[in-house]
Coordinates of C-alpha atoms and ligand atoms in Angstrom, one line a residue:
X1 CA 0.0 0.0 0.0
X2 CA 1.5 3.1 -0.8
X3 CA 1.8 5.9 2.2
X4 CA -0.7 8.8 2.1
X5 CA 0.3 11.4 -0.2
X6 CA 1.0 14.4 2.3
X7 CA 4.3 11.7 3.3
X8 CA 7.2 13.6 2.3
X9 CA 10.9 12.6 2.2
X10 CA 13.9 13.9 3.6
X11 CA 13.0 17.1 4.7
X12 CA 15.4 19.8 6.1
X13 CA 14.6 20.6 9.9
X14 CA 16.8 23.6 9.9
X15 CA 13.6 25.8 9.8
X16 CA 11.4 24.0 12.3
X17 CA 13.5 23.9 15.0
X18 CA 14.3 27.4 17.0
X19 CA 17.5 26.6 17.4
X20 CA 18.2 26.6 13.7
X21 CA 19.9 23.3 14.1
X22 CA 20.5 21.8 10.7
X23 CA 19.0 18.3 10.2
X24 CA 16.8 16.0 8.1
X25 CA 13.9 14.1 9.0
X26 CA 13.6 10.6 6.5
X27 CA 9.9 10.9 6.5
X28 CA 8.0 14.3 7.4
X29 CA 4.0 14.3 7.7
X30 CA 1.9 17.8 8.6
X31 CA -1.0 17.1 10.2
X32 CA -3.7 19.5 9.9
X33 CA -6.6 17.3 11.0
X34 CA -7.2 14.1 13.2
X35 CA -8.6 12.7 10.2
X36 CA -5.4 12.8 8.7
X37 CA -4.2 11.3 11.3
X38 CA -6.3 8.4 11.2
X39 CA -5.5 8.0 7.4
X40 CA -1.7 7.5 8.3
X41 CA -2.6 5.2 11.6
X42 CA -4.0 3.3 8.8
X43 CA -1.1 3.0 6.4
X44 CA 0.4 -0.3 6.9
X45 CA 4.0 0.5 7.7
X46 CA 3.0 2.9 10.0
X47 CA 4.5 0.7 12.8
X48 CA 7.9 0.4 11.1
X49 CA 9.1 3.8 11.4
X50 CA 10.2 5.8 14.6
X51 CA 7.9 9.0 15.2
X52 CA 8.7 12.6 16.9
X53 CA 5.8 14.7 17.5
X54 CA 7.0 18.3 16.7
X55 CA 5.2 21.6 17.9
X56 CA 7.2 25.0 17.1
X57 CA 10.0 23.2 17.3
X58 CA 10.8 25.6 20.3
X59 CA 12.1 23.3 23.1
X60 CA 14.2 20.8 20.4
X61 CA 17.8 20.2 20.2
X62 CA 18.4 18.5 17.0
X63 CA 21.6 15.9 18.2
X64 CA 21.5 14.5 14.2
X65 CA 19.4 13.2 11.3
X66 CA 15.9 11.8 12.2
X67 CA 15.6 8.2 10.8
X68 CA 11.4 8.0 11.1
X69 CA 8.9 10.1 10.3
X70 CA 8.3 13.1 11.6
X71 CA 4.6 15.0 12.6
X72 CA 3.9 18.1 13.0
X73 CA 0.8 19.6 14.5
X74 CA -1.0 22.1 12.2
X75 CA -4.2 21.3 14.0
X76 CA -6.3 25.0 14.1
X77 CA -9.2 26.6 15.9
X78 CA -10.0 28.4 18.8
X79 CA -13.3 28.9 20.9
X80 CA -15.2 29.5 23.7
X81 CA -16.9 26.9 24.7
X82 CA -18.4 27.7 27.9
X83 CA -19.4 30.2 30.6
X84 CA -20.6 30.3 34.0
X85 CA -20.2 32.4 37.0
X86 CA -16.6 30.7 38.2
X87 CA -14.9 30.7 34.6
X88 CA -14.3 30.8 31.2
X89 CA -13.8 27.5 29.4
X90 CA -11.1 28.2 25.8
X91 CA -10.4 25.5 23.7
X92 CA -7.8 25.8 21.1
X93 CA -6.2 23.4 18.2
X94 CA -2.6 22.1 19.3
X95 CA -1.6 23.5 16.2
X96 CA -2.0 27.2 17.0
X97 CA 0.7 29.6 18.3
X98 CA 0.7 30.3 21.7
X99 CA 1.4 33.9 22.1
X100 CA -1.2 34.4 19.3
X101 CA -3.7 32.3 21.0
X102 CA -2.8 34.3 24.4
X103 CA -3.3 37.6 23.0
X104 CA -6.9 36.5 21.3
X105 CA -8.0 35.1 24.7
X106 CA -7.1 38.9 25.9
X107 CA -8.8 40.5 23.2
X108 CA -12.0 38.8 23.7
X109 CA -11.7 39.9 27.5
X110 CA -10.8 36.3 29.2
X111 CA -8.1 37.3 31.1
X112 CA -5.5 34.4 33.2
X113 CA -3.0 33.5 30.7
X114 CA -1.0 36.9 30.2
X115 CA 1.9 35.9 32.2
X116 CA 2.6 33.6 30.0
X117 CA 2.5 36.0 27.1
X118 CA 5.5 35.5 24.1
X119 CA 6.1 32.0 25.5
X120 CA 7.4 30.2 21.9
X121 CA 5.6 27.4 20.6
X122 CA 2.5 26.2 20.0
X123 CA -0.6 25.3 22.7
X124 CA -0.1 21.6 22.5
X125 CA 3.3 21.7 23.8
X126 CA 1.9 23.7 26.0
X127 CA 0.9 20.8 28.3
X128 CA 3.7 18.7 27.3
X129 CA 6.2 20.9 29.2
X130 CA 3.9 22.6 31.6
X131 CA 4.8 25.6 30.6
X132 CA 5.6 28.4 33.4
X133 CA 6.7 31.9 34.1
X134 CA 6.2 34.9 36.3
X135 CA 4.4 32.8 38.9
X136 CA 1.9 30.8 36.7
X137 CA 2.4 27.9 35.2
X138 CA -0.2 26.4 32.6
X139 CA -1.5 23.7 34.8
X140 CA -3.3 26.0 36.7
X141 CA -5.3 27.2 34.0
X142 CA -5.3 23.4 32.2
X143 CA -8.9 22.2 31.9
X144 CA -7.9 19.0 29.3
X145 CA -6.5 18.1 26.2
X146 CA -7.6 15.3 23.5
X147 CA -5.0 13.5 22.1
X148 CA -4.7 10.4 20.1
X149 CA -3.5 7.3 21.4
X150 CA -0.7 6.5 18.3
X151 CA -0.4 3.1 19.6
X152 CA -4.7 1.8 18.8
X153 CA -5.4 5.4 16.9
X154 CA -7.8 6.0 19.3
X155 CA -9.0 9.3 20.3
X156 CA -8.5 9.7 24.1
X157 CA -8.9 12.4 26.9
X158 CA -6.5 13.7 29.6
X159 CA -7.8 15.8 32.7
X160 CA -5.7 17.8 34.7
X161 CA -4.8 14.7 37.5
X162 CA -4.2 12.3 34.3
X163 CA -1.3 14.9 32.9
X164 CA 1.2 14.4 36.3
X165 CA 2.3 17.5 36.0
X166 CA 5.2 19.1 37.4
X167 CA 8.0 21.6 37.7
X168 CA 8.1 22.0 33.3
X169 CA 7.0 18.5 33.7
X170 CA 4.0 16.2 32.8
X171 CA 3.0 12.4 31.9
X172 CA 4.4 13.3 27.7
X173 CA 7.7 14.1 29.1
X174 CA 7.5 10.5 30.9
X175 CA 5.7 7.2 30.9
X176 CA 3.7 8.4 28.1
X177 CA 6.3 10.1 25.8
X178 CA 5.6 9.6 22.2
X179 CA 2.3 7.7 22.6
X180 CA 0.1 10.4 22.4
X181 CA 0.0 13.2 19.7
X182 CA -2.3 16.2 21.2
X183 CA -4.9 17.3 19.5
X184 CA -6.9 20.7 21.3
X185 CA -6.5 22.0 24.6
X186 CA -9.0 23.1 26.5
X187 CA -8.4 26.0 29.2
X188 CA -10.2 27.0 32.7
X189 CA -9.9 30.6 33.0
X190 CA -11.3 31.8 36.6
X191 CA -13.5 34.5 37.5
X192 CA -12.6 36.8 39.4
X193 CA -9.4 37.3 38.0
X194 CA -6.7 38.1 40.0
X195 CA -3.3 39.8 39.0
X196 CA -0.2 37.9 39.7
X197 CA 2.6 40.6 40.0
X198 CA 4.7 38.9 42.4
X199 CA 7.2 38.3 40.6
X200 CA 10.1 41.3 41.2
X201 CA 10.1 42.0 37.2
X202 CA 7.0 42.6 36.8
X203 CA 6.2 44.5 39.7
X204 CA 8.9 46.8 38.4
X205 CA 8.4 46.8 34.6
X206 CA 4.5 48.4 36.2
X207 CA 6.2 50.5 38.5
X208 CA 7.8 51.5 35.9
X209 CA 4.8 52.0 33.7
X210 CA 3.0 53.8 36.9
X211 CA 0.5 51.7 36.8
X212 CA -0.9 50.5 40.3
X213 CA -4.2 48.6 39.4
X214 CA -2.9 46.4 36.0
X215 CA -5.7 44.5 33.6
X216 CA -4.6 41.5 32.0
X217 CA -3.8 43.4 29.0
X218 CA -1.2 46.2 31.6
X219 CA 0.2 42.5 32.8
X220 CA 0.8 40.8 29.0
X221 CA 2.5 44.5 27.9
X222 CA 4.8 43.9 30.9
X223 CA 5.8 40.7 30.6
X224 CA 6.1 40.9 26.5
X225 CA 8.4 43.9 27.3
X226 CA 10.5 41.9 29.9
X227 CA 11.0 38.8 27.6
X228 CA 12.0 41.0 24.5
X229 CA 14.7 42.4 26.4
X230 CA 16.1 39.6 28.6
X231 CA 15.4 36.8 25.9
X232 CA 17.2 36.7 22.5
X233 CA 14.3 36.8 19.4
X234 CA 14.7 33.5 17.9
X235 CA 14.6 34.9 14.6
X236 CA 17.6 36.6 15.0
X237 CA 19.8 34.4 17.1
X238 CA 18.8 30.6 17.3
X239 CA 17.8 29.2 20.6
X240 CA 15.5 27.0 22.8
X241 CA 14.5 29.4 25.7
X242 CA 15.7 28.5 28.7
X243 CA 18.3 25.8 28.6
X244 CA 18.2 24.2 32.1
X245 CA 15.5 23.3 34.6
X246 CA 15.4 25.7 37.9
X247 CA 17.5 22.8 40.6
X248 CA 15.1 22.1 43.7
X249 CA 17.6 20.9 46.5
X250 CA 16.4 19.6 49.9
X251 CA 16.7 21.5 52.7
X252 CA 19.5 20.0 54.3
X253 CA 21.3 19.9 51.1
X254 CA 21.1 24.1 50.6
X255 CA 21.9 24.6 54.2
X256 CA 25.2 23.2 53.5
X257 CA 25.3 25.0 49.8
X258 CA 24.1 28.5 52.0
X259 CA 27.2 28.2 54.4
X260 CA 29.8 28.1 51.2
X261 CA 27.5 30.8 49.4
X262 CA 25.3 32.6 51.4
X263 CA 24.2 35.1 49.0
X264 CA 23.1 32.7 46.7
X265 CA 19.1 33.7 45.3
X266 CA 16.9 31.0 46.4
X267 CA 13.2 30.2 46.7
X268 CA 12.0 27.9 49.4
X269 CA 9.4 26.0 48.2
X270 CA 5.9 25.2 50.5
X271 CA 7.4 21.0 50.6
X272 CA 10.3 22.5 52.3
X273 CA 12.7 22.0 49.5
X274 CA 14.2 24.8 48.1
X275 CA 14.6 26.1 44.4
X276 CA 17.7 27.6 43.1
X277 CA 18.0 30.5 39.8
X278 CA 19.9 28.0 37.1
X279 CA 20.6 31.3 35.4
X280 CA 22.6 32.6 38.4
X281 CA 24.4 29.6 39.0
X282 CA 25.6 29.6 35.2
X283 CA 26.5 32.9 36.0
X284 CA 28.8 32.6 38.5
X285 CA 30.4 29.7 37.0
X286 CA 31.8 32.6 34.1
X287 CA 29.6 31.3 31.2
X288 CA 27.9 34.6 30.6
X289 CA 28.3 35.5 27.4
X290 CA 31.1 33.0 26.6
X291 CA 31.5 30.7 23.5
X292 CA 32.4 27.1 23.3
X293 CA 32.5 26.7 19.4
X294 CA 29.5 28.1 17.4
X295 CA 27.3 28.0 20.7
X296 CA 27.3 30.5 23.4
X297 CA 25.9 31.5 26.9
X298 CA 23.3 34.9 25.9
X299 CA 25.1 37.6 27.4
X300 CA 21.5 39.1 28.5
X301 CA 20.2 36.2 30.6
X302 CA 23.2 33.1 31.5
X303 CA 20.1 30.4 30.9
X304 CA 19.8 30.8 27.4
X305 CA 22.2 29.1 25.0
X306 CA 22.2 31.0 21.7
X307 CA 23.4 29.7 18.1
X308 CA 26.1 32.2 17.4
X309 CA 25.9 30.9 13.3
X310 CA 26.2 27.4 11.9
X311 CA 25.7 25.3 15.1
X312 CA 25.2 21.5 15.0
X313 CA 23.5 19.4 17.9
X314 CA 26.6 18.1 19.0
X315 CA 28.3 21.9 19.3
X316 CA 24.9 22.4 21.9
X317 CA 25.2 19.2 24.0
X318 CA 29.1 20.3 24.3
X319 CA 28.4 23.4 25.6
X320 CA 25.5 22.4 28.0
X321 CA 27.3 19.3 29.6
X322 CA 30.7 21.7 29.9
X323 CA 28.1 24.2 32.1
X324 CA 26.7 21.2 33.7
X325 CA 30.3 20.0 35.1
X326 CA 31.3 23.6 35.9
X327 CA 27.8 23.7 38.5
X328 CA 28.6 20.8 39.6
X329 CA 32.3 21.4 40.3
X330 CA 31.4 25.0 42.1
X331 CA 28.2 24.2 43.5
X332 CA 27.4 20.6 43.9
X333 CA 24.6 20.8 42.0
X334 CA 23.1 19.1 38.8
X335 CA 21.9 20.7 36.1
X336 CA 19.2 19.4 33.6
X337 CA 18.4 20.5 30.9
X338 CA 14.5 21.6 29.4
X339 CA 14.9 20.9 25.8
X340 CA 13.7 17.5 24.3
X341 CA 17.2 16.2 22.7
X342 CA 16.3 13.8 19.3
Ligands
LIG1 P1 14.6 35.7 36.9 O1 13.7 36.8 37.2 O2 16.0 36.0 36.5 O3 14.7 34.7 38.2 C1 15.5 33.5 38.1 C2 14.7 32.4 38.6 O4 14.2 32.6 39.9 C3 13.4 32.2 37.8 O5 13.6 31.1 36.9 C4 12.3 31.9 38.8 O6 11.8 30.6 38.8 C5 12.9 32.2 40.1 N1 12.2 33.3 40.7 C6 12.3 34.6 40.5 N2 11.4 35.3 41.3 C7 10.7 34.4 42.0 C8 9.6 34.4 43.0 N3 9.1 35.6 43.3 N4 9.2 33.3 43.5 C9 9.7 32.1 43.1 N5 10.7 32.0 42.2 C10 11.2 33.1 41.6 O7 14.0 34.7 35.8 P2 14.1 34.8 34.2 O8 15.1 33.8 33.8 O9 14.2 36.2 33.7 O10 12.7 34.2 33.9 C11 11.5 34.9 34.2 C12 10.3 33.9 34.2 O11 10.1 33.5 32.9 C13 10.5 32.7 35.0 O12 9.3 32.3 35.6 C14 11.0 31.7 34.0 O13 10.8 30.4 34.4 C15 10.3 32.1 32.8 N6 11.0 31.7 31.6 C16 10.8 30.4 31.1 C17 11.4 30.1 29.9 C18 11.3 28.7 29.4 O14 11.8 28.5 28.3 N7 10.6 27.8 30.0 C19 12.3 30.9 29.3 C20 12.5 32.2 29.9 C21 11.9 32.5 31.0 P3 10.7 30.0 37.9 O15 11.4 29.5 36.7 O16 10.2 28.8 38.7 O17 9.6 31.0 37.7

């Protein structure tokens, strides 16, 4: 049987990824609708290749050529689908972008996702890494997604307690990675809103601004202003956001850490563990703005790894273990990293 006709072969990656890492993929399928999906389920030798699921391509490190086929999720739409007195209810295709799907949800006046306004990639990665910044992370406005079950083709439906999520975490980074390929999302916006400034950036990019009461809308400006300074425009300068995962250390382990470093920002968390800044860690180990080959540390923000021109995946894992031994060396303290490595 021959493969469905929107199968293509060895297709460059170079543009899919945000990290402009070159590679090719031996089979490449867009998927713009779960029928399409069903119609390559169906295809015989559908079992025989290896698959990767790929969003915006914006938490990806590229390590080499992809020898299976490849799907990306062009899955559109976005809608309210209901209201009551405690919240809104938005559903949106996993396809769409997520700052574009934030910024609609603000334009219609469904306020609870601007702090995670010019997050890259699209709404069904969303879930995948639990997203977070600025104090919210998606979980707490996730609802549930549908997804398809790649294994039986089956459609299949993931509440909130079924995801496990966690710190950038969840069940598709885990048990269930690459079983599933998301198909909508739907969100649980609350009423009443409530601002979530308490993070020191934003309180000062508003201070700043003079505003004292902010809307959802005052709050998205802020942190859109905040990102496109501190965080390099993929566009321009190749990379996957932030490189590493915060460190949470238990509380014995950062009294000893404090004693050595005492000035050292940390976050004690309500389980009585404590989270550390990866960023300022990286920092102190020297990387800022350093090169190791084509890769380098972004001299704006230490947790970003940036594609100075012509980087491979290997010239990125270098780098990233080489910061991982130096934290460990100085601090004691292992790094890991947030980007999906294929
Ligand atoms: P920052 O303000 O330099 O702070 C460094 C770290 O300290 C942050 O990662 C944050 O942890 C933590 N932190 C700061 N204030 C805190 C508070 N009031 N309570 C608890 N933890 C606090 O951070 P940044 O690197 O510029 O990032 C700002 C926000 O955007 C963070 O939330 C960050 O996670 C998010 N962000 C995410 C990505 C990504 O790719 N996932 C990329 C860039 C920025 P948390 O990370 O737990 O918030």
């Amino acid at each position: 049987m021959t493969p469905p006709d929107f199968i293509q072969r060895d297709i460059p990656l170079a543009d899919l990824n945000t990290f402009g890492l070159p590679a090719q993929a031996a089979l490449f399928a867009a998927i713009k609708t779960p029928a399409q999906l069903a119609s390559l389920i169906a295809w015989p030798e559908w079992r025989d290749w290896p698959r990767f699921v790929l969003g915006g391509g914006s938490n990806l490190i590229l390590a080499g050529d992809f020898p299976g086929l490849m799907l990306q999720v062009r899955i559109a739409g976005r809608e309210l689908v209901a209201e009551d007195a405690a919240a809104w209810r938005v559903r949106a295709g996993a396809g769409e972008n997520w700052h574009d799907f934030v910024q609609w949800t603000l334009d219609r006046g469904w306020p609870g996702l601007e702090n995670l306004a010019l997050i890259p990639g699209t709404v069904g990665a969303a879930p995948v890494q639990n997203i977070g910044a600025y104090g919210l992370e998606v979980a707490e406005r996730f609802a549930h997604l549908d997804a398809v079950d790649l294994a039986t083709g089956k459609g299949v439906t993931f509440d909130r307690a079924a995801c496990h999520f966690g710190y950038r975490d969840s069940v598709f980074k885990r048990e269930a990675a690459g079983r599933y390929l998301i198909t909508a999302v739907t969100f649980r916006l609350p009423k009443p809103w409530r601002p979530l400034t308490g993070y020191a950036d934003v309180a000062q990019e508003l201070e700043t601004r003079k505003i004292v009461h902010p809307t959802a809308r005052d709050i998205a400006n802020a942190v859109i202003a905040i990102r496109s300074r501190k965080l390099p425009d993929p566009a321009q300068m190749g990379n996957a956001g932030s490189f590493f995962k915060n460190p949470v250390i238990n509380a014995t382990a950062w009294t000893h850490l404090a004693a050595r470093h005492p000035d050292l920002p940390h976050y004690p968390q309500p389980d009585g563990t404590v989270k550390l800044a990866a960023g300022g860690l990286i920092e102190r180990c020297g990387w800022k703005g350093k090169n190791l080959g084509p890769v380098g540390v972004y001299e704006r923000q230490a947790l970003v790894l940036v594609n100075r021109g012509g980087a491979r995946g290997a010239d990125v894992l270098r780098l990233a273990q080489a910061i991982q031994a130096s934290v460990r060396a100085e601090f004691g303290v292992e790094l890991e990293p947030e980007p999906v490595v294929v």
